[in-house]
XYZ file of C-alpha atoms in Angstrom:
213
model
C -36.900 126.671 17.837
C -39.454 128.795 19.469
C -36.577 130.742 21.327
C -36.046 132.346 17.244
C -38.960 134.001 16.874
C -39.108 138.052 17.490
C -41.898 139.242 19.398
C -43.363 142.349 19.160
C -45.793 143.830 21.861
C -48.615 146.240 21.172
C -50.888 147.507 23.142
C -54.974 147.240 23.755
C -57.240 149.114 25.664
C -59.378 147.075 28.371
C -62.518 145.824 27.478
C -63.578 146.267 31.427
C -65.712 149.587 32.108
C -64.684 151.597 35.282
C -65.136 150.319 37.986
C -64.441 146.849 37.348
C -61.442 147.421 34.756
C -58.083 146.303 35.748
C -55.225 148.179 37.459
C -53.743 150.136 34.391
C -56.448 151.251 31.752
C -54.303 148.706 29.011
C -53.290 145.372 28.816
C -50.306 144.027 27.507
C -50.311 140.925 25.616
C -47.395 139.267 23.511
C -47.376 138.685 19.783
C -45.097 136.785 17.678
C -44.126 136.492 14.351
C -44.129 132.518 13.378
C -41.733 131.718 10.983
C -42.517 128.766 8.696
C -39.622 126.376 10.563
C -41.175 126.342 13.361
C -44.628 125.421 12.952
C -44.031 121.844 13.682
C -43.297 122.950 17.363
C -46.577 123.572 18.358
C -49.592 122.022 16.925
C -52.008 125.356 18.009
C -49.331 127.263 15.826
C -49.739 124.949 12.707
C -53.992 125.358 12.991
C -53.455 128.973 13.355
C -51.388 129.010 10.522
C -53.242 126.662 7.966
C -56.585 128.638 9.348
C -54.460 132.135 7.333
C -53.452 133.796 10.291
C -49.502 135.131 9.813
C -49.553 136.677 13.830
C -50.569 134.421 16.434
C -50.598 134.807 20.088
C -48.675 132.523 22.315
C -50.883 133.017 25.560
C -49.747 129.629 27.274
C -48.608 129.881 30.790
C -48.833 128.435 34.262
C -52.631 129.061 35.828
C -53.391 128.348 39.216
C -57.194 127.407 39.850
C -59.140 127.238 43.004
C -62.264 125.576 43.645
C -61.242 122.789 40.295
C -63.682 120.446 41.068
C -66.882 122.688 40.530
C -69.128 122.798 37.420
C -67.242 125.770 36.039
C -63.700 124.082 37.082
C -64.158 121.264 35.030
C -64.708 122.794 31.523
C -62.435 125.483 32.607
C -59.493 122.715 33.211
C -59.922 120.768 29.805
C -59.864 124.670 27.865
C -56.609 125.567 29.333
C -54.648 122.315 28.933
C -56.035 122.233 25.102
C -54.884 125.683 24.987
C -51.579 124.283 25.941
C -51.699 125.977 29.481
C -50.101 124.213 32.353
C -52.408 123.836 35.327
C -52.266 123.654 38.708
C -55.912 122.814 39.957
C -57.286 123.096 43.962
C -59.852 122.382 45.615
C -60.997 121.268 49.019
C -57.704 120.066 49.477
C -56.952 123.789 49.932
C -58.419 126.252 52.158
C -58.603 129.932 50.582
C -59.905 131.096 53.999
C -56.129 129.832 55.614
C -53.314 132.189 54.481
C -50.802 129.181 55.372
C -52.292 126.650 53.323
C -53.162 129.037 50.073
C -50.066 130.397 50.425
C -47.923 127.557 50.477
C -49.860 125.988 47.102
C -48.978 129.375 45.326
C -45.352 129.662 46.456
C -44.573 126.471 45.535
C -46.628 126.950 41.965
C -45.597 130.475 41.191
C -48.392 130.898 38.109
C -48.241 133.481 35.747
C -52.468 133.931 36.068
C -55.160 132.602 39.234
C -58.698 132.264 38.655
C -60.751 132.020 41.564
C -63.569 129.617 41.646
C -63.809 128.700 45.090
C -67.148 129.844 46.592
C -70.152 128.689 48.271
C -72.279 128.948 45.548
C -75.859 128.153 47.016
C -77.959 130.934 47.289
C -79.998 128.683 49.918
C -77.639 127.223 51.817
C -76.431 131.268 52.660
C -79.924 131.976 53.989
C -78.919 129.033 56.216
C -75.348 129.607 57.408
C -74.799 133.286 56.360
C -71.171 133.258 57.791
C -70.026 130.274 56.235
C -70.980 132.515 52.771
C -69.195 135.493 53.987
C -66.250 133.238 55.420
C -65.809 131.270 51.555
C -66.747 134.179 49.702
C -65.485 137.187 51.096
C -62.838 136.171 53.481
C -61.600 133.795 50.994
C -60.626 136.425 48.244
C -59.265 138.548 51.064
C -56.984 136.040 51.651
C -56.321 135.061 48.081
C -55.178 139.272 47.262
C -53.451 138.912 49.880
C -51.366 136.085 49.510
C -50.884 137.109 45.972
C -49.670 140.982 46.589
C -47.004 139.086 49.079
C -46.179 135.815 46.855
C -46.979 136.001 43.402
C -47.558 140.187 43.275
C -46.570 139.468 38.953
C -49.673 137.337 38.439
C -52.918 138.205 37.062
C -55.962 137.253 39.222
C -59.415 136.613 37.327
C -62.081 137.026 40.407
C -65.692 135.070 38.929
C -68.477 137.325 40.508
C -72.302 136.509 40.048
C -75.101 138.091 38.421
C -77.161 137.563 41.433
C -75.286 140.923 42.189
C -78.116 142.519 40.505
C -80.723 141.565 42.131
C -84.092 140.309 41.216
C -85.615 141.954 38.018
C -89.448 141.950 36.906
C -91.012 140.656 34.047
C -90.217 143.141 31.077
C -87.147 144.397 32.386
C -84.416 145.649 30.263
C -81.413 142.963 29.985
C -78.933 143.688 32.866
C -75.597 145.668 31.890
C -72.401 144.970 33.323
C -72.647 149.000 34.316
C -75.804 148.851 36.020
C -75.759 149.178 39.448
C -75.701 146.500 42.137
C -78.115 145.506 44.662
C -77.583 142.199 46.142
C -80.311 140.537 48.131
C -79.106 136.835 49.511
C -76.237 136.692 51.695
C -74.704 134.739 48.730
C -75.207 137.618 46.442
C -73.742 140.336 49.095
C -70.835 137.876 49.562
C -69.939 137.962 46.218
C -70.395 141.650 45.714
C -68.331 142.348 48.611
C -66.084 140.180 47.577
C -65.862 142.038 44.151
C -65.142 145.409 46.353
C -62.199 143.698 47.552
C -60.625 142.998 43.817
C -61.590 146.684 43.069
C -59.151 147.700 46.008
C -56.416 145.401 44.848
C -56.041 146.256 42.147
C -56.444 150.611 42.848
C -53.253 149.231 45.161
C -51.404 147.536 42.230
C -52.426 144.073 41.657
C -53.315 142.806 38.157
C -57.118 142.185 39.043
C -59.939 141.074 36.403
C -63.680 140.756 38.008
C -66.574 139.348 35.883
C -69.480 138.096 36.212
């Protein structure tokens, strides 16, 4: 039984660089010890196992994900549930900008982790409806920290940025580090990067907040 095994947790600093690292400058993760009884309980345990690793890390848990139905959604979906994840996968269906809706969905899922992919991802279509950007993009993740610090305040929230927070480089340039700083130029690209402020905030104010891009 997986219930027998004796976990041990250690600790690891954060691979995120200030200002975009998470609340605490560590994060804990479980490890367990597999015994040899229980590898047929989990087939991930039994590759690990044959592959020569004695220490394996259960990471499965409950992962809520907005915007599901997007490019990145769909490989993200079939990852987790191979990973042995359970999902819970949104879309249009929910409205991150509505506090009633979103919040509803995560009370009644509770996850253990969120990753936010809704977004209005067209850098054209935000030269043509600038609000509707900043209303998906920004007001969106408001909403989503929001509802999580008052529903789900245990969960860890993975915000997806864009490297369009850059800006535009020229022809030679040196390849763009995640330290460098940003200068937006669409109103998708300001969305986003305002939207990445937000996380920032959360998490100075407690939340378990991871932004990449």
């Amino acid at each position: 039984k997986l219930w027998k095994l004796r976990a041990s947790r250690y600790w690891t600093i954060s691979p995120f660089p200030a200002p975009l690292g998470p609340a605490t400058p560590k994060i804990m993760r479980a490890r367990y010890r597999v015994p040899p009884t229980a590898v047929k309980t989990n087939r991930r345990i039994a590759r690990a196992l044959r592959c020569g690793h004695r220490s394996v890390s259960l990471l499965a848990m409950h992962v809520f994900v907005t915007g599901a139905a997007g490019f990145v959604g769909g490989h993200l979906l079939s990852r987790l549930e191979a990973a042995g994840n359970r999902v819970t996968a949104t879309d249009r269906e929910v409205d991150v900008t509505d506090p009633r809706s979103l919040g509803a969905a995560i009370r009644d899922a509770q996850p253990e982790a969120i990753v936010h992919l809704a977004a209005q991802s067209s850098v054209q279509a935000s030269y043509e409806d600038p609000a509707d950007a900043f209303r998906i993009n920004y007001l969106g993740t408001l909403t989503l920290l929001r509802v999580v610090a008052s529903d789900a305040p245990g969960a860890r929230v993975l915000l997806v940025g864009s490297s369009d927070a850059y800006g535009s480089t020229g022809a030679g340039a040196s390849p763009i580090r995640e330290s460098d700083p940003l200068a937006p130029e669409s109103p998708y690209a300001r969305s986003k990067a305002a939207a990445e402020f937000l996380g920032g905030l959360a998490a100075e104010r407690g939340l378990d907040v991871i932004r990449v891009r």
